[in-house]
PDB file of C-alpha atoms in Angstrom:
ATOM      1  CA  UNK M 444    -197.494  55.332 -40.783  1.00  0.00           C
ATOM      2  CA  UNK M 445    -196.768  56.492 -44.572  1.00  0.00           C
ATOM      3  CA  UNK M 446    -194.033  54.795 -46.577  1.00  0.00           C
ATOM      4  CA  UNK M 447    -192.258  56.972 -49.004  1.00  0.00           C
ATOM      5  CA  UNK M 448    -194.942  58.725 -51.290  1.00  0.00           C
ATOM      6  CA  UNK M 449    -194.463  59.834 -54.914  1.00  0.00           C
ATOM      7  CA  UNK M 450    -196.618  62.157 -56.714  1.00  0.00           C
ATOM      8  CA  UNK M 451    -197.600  61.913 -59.641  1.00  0.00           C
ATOM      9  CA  UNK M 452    -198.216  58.039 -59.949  1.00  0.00           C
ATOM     10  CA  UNK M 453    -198.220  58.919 -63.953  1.00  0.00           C
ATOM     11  CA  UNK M 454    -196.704  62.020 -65.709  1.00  0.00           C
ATOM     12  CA  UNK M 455    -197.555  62.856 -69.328  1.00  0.00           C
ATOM     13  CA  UNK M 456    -195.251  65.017 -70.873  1.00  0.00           C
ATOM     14  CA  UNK M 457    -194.755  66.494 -74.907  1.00  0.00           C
ATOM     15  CA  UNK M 458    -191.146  66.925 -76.040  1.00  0.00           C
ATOM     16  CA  UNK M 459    -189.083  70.192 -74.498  1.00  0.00           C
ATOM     17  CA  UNK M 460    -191.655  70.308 -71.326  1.00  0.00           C
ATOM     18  CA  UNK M 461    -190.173  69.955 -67.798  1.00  0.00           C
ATOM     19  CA  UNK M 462    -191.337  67.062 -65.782  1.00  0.00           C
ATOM     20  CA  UNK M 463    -191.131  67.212 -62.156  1.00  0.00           C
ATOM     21  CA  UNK M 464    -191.346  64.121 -59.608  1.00  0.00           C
ATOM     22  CA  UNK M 465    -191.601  64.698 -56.034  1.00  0.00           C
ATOM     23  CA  UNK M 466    -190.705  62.328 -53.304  1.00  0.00           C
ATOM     24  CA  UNK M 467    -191.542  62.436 -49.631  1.00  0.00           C
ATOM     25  CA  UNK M 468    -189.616  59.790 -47.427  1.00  0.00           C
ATOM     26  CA  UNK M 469    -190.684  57.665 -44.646  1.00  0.00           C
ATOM     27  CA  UNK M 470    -190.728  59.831 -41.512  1.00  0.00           C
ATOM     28  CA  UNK M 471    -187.683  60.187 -39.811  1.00  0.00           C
ATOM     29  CA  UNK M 472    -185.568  59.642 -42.951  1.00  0.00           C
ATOM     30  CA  UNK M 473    -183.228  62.135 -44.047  1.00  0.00           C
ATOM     31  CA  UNK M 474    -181.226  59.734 -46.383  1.00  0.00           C
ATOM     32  CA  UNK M 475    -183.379  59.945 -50.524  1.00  0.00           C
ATOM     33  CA  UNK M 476    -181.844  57.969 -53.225  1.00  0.00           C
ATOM     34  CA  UNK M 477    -183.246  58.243 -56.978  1.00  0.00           C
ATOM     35  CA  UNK M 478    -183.572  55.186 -59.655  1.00  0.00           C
ATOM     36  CA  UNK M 479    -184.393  55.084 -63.100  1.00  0.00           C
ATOM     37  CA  UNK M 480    -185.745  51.966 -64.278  1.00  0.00           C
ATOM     38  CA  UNK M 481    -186.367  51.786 -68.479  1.00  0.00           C
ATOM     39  CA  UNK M 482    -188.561  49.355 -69.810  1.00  0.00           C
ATOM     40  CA  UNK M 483    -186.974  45.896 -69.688  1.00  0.00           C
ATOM     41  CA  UNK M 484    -184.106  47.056 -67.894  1.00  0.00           C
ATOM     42  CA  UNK M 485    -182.826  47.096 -64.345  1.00  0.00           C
ATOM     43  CA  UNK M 486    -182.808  50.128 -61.654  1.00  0.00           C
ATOM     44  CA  UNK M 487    -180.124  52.250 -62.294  1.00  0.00           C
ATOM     45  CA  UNK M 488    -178.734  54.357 -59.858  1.00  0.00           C
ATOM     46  CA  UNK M 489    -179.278  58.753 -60.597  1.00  0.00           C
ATOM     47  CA  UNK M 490    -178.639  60.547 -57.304  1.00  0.00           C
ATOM     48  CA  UNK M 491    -178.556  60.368 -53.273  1.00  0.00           C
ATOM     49  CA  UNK M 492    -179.137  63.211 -51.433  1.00  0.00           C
ATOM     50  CA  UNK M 493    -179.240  63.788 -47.845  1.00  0.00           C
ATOM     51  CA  UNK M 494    -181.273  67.001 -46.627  1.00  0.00           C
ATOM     52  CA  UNK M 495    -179.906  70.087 -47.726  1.00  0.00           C
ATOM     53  CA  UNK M 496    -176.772  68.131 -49.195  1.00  0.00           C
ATOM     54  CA  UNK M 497    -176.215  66.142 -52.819  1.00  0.00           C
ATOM     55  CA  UNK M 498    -174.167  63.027 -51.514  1.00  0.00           C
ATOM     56  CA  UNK M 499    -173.311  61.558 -55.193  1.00  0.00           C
ATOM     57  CA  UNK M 500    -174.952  62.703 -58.714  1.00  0.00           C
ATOM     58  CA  UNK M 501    -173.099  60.221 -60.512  1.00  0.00           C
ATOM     59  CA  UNK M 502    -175.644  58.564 -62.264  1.00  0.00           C
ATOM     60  CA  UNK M 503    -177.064  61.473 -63.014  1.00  0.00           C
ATOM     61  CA  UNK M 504    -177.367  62.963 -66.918  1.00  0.00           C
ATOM     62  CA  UNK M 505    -174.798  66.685 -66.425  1.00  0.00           C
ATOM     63  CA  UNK M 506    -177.230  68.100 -68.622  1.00  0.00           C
ATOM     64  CA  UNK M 507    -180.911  68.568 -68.337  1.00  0.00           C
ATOM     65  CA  UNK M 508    -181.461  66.913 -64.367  1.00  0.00           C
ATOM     66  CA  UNK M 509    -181.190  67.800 -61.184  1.00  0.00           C
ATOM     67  CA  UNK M 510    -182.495  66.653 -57.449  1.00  0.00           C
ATOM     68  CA  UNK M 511    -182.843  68.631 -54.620  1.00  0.00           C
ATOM     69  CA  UNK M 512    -183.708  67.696 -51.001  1.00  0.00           C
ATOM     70  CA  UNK M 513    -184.714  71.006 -48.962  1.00  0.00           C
ATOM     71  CA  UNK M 514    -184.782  71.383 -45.327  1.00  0.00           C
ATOM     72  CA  UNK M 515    -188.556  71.188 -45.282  1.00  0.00           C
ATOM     73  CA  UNK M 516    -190.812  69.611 -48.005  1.00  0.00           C
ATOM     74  CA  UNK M 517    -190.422  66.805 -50.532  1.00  0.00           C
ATOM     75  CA  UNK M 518    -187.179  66.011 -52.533  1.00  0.00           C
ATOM     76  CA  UNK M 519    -187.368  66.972 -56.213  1.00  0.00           C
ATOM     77  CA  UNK M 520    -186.471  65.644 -59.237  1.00  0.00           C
ATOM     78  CA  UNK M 521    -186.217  67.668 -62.426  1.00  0.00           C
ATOM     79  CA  UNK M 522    -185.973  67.295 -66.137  1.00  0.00           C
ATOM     80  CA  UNK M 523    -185.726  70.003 -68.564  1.00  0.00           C
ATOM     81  CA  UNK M 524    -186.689  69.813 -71.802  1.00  0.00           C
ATOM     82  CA  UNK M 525    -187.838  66.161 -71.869  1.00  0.00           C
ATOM     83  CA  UNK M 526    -187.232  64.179 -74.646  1.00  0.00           C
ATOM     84  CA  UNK M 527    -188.454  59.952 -75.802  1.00  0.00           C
ATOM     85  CA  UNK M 528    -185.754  58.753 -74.104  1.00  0.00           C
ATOM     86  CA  UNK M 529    -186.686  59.794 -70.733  1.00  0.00           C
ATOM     87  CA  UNK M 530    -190.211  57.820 -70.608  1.00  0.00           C
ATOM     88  CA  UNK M 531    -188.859  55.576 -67.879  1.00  0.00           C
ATOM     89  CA  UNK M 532    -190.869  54.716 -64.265  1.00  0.00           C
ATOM     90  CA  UNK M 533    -188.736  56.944 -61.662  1.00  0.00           C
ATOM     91  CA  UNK M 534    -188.082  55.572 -58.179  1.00  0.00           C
ATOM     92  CA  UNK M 535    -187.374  57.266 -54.955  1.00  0.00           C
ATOM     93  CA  UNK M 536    -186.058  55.183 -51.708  1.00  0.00           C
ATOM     94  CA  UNK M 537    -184.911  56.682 -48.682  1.00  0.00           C
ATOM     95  CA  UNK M 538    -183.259  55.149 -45.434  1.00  0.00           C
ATOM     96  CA  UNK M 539    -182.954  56.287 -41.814  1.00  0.00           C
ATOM     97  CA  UNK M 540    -179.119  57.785 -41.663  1.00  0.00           C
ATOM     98  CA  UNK M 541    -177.305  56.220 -44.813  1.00  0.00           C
ATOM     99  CA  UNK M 542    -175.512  53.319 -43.219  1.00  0.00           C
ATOM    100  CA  UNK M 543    -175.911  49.731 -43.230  1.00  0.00           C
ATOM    101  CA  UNK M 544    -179.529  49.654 -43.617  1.00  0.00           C
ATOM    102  CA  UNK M 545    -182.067  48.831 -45.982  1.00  0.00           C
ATOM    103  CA  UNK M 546    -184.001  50.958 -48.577  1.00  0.00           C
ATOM    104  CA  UNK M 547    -187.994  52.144 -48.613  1.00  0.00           C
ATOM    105  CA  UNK M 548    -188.919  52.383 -51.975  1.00  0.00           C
ATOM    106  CA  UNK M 549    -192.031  54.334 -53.448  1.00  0.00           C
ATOM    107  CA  UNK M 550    -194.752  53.147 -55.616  1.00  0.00           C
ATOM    108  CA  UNK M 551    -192.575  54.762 -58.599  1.00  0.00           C
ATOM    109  CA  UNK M 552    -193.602  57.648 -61.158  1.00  0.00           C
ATOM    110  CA  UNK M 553    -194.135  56.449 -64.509  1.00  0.00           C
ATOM    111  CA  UNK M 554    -192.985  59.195 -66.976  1.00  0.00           C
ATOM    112  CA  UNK M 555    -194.507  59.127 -70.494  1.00  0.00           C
ATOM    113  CA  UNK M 556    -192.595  61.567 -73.110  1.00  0.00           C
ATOM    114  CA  UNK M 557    -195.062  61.747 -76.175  1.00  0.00           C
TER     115      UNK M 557
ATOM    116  CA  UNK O1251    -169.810  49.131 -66.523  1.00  0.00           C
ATOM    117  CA  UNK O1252    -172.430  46.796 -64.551  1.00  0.00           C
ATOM    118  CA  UNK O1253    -170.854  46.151 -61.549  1.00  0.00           C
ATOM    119  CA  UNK O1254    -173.512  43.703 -60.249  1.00  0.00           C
ATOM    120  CA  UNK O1255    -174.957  41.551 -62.816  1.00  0.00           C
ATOM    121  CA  UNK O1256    -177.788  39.302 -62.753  1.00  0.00           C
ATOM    122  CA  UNK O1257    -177.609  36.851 -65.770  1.00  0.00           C
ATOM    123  CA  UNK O1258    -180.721  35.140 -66.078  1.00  0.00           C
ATOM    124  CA  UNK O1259    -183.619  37.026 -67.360  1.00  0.00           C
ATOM    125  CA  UNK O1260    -185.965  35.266 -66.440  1.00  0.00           C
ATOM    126  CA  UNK O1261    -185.994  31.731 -64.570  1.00  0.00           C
ATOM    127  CA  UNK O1262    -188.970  28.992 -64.122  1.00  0.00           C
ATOM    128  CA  UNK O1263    -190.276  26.719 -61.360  1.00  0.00           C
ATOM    129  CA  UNK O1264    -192.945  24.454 -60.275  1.00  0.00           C
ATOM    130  CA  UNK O1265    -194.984  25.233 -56.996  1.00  0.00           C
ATOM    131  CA  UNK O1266    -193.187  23.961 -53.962  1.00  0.00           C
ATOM    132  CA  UNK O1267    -189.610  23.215 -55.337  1.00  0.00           C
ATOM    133  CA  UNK O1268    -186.863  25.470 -54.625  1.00  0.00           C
ATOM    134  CA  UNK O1269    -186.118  28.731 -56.728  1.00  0.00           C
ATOM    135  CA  UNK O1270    -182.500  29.786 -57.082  1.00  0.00           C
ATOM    136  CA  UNK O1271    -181.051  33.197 -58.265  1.00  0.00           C
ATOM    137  CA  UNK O1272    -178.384  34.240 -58.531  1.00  0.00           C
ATOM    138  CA  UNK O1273    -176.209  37.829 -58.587  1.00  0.00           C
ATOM    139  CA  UNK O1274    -172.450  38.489 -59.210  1.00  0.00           C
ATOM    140  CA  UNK O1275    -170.542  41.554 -58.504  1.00  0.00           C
ATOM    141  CA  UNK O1276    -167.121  42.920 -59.689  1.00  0.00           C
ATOM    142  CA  UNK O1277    -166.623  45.403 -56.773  1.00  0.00           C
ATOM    143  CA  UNK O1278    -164.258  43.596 -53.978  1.00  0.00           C
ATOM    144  CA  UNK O1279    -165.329  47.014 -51.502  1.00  0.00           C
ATOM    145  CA  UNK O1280    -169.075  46.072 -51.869  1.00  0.00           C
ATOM    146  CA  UNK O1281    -169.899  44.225 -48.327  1.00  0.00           C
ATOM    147  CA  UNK O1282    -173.527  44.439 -48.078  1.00  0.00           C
ATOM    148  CA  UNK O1283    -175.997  43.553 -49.887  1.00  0.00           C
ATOM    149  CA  UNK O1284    -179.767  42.850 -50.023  1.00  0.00           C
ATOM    150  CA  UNK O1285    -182.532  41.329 -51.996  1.00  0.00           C
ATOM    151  CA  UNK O1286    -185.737  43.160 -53.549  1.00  0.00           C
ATOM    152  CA  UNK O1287    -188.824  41.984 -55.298  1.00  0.00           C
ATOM    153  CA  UNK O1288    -190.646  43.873 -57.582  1.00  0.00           C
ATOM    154  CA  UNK O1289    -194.298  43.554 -58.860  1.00  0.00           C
ATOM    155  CA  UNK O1290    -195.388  45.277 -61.791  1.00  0.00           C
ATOM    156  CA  UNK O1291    -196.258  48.908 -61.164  1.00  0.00           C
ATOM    157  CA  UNK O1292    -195.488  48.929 -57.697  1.00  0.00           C
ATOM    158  CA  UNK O1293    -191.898  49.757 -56.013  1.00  0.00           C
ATOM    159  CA  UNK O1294    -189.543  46.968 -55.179  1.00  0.00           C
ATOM    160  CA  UNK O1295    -190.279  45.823 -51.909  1.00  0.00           C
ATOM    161  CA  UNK O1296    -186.979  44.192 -49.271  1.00  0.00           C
ATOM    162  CA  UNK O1297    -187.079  41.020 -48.794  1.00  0.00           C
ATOM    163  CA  UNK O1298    -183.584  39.801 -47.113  1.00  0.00           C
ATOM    164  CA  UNK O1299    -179.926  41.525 -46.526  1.00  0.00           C
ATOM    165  CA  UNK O1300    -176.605  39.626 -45.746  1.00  0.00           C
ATOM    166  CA  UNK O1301    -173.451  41.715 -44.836  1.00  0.00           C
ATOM    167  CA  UNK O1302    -169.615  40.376 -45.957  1.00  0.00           C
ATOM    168  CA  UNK O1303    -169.094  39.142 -42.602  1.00  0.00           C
ATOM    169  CA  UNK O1304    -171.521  36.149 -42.499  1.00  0.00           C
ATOM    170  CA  UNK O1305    -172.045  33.759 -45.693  1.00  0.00           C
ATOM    171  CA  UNK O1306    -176.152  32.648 -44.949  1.00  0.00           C
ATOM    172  CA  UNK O1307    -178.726  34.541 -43.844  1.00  0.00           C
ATOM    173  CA  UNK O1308    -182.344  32.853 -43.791  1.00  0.00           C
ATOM    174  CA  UNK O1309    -185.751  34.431 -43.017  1.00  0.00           C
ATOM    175  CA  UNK O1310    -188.532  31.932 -43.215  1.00  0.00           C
ATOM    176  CA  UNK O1311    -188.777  30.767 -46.674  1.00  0.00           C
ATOM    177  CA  UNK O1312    -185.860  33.072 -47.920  1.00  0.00           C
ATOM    178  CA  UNK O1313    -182.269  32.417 -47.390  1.00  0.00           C
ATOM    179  CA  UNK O1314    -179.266  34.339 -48.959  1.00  0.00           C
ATOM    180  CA  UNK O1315    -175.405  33.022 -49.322  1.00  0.00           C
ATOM    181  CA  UNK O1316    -172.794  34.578 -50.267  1.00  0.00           C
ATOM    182  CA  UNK O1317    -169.691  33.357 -51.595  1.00  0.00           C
ATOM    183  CA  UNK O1318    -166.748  36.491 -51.281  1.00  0.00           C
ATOM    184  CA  UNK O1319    -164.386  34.711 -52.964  1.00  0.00           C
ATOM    185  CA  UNK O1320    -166.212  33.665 -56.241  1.00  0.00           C
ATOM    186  CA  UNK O1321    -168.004  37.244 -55.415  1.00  0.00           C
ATOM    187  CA  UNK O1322    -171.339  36.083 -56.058  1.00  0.00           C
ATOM    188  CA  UNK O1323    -174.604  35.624 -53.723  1.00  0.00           C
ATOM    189  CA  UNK O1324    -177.895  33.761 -54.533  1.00  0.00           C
ATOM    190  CA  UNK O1325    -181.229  33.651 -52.882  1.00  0.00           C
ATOM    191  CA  UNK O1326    -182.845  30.589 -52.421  1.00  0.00           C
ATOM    192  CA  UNK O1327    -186.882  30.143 -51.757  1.00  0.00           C
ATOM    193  CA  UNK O1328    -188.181  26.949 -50.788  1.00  0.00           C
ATOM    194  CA  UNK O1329    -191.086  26.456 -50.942  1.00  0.00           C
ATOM    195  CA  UNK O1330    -191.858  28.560 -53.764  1.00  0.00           C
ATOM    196  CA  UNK O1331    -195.109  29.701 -54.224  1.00  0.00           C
ATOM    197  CA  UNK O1332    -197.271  31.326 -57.320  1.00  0.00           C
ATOM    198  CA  UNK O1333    -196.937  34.482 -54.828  1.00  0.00           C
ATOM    199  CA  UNK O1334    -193.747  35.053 -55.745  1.00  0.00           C
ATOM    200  CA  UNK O1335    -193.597  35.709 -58.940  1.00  0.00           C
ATOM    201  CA  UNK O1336    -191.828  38.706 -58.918  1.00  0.00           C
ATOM    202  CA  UNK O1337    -188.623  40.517 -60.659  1.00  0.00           C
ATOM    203  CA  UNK O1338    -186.052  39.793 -58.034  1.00  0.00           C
ATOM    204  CA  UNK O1339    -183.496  42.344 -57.708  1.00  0.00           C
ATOM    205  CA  UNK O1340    -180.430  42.388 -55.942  1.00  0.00           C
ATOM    206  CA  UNK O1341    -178.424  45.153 -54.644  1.00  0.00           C
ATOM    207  CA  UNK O1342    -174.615  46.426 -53.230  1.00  0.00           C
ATOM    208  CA  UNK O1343    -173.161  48.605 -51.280  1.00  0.00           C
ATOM    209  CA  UNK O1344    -169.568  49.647 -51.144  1.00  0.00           C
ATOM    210  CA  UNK O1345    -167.112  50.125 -48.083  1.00  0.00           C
ATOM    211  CA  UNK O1346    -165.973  53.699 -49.716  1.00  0.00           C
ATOM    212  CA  UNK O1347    -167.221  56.768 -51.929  1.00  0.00           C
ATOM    213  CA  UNK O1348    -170.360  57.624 -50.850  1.00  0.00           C
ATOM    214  CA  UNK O1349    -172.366  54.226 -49.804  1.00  0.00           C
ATOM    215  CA  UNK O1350    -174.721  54.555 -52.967  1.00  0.00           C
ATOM    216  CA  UNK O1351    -176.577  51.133 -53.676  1.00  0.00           C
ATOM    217  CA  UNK O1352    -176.039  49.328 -57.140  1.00  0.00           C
ATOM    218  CA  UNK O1353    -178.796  47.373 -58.475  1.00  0.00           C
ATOM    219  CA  UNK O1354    -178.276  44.283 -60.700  1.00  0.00           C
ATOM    220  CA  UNK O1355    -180.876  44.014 -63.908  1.00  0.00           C
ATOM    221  CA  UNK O1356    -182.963  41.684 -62.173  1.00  0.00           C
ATOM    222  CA  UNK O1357    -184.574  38.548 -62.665  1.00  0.00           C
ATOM    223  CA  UNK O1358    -188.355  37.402 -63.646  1.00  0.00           C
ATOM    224  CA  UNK O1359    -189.033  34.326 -61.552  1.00  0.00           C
ATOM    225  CA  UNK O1360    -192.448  32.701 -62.528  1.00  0.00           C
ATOM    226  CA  UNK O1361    -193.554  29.890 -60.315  1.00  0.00           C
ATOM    227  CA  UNK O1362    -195.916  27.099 -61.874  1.00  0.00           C
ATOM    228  CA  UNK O1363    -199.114  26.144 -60.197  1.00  0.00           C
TER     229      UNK O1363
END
């Protein structure tokens, strides 16, 4: 009975590599939401996606990211050309169907732009 | 534009009294919310939810009001134990747009052995 796994726990990266995070959900969700959390600072929202769909990107940077949630595998997040300011811990969470319910968050990948 | 704001930092208590925190919110659509707690390096973990239709919701040692006029909720934990020293977060979710939750900046509760 797996919660929602994220891989890698830790993520090195030099300035102007990509970085991808991957996040699989509890079983039987199809609902992924992604947080940013900066040191000292609260979780701020980036993206939900629902399989195959991107519900709201809003807190999303226009340039640089992007999230995916195929039909089969993990959902992705990606970051171009990384830079400092992106050393954050990422955080997925997904839910059952996107209603009243609560969120299953993962252990979080920690994202360290040198 | 922080639409739910949690303005204490960081709050202190002795083992076995109650620990308050609180959370406001600007956004009249929001009508659910819920509670997290966070260790360091882990995920934030749920610990209690309330929707706009009741005004308490308790769960053992945890109980959450919220006030929809004065827009603002609090979770109370009595007793509190060194166990839960924790970030608390709490969280939102709107009537329209696309149901996304918004976090508040969270709280560091320390609790005094």
């Amino acid at each position: 009975n797996a919660g929602v796994m994220q891989n890698p726990r830790h993520l090195v990266r030099r300035r102007g590599q990509e970085a991808r995070l991957r996040c699989s959900p509890m079983k039987g969700h199809s609902h992924v939401y992604w947080y940013r959390q900066l040191p000292e600072e609260g979780l701020k929202f980036m993206v939900y996606l629902q399989k195959e769909n991107i519900i709201d990107e809003s807190g999303m940077p226009k340039e640089r990211f992007s999230a995916e949630f195929p039909k089969e595998g993990p959902s992705i997040l990606r970051i171009q050309q990384v830079v400092r300011g992106d050393s954050a811990a990422y955080f997925c969470a997904s839910s059952p169907q996107g209603g009243y319910e609560k969120l299953f968050f993962g252990s979080g990948t920690q994202l360290s732009v040198l | 534009d922080q639409q739910v704001k949690q303005n204490s930092p960081s709050l202190s208590v002795q083992e076995g009294r109650i620990s308050i925190l609180n959370c406001d919110y600007t956004n009249s659509m929001f009508d659910y919310f819920l509670w997290y707690k966070k260790y360091p390096a882990e995920g934030p973990t749920f610990l209690i939810s309330i929707s706009s239709i009741k005004d308490k919701n308790e769960d053992g040692r945890f109980t959450v009001f919220l006030n929809k006029s004065a827009k603002h909720l609090s979770l109370h934990i009595v007793p509190s134990q060194p166990g839960d020293s924790a970030v608390y977060f709490c969280a939102a979710r709107g009537t329209s747009g696309t149901y996304k939750y918004i976090f508040g900046t969270g709280t560091r509760l320390k609790v005094l052995a």
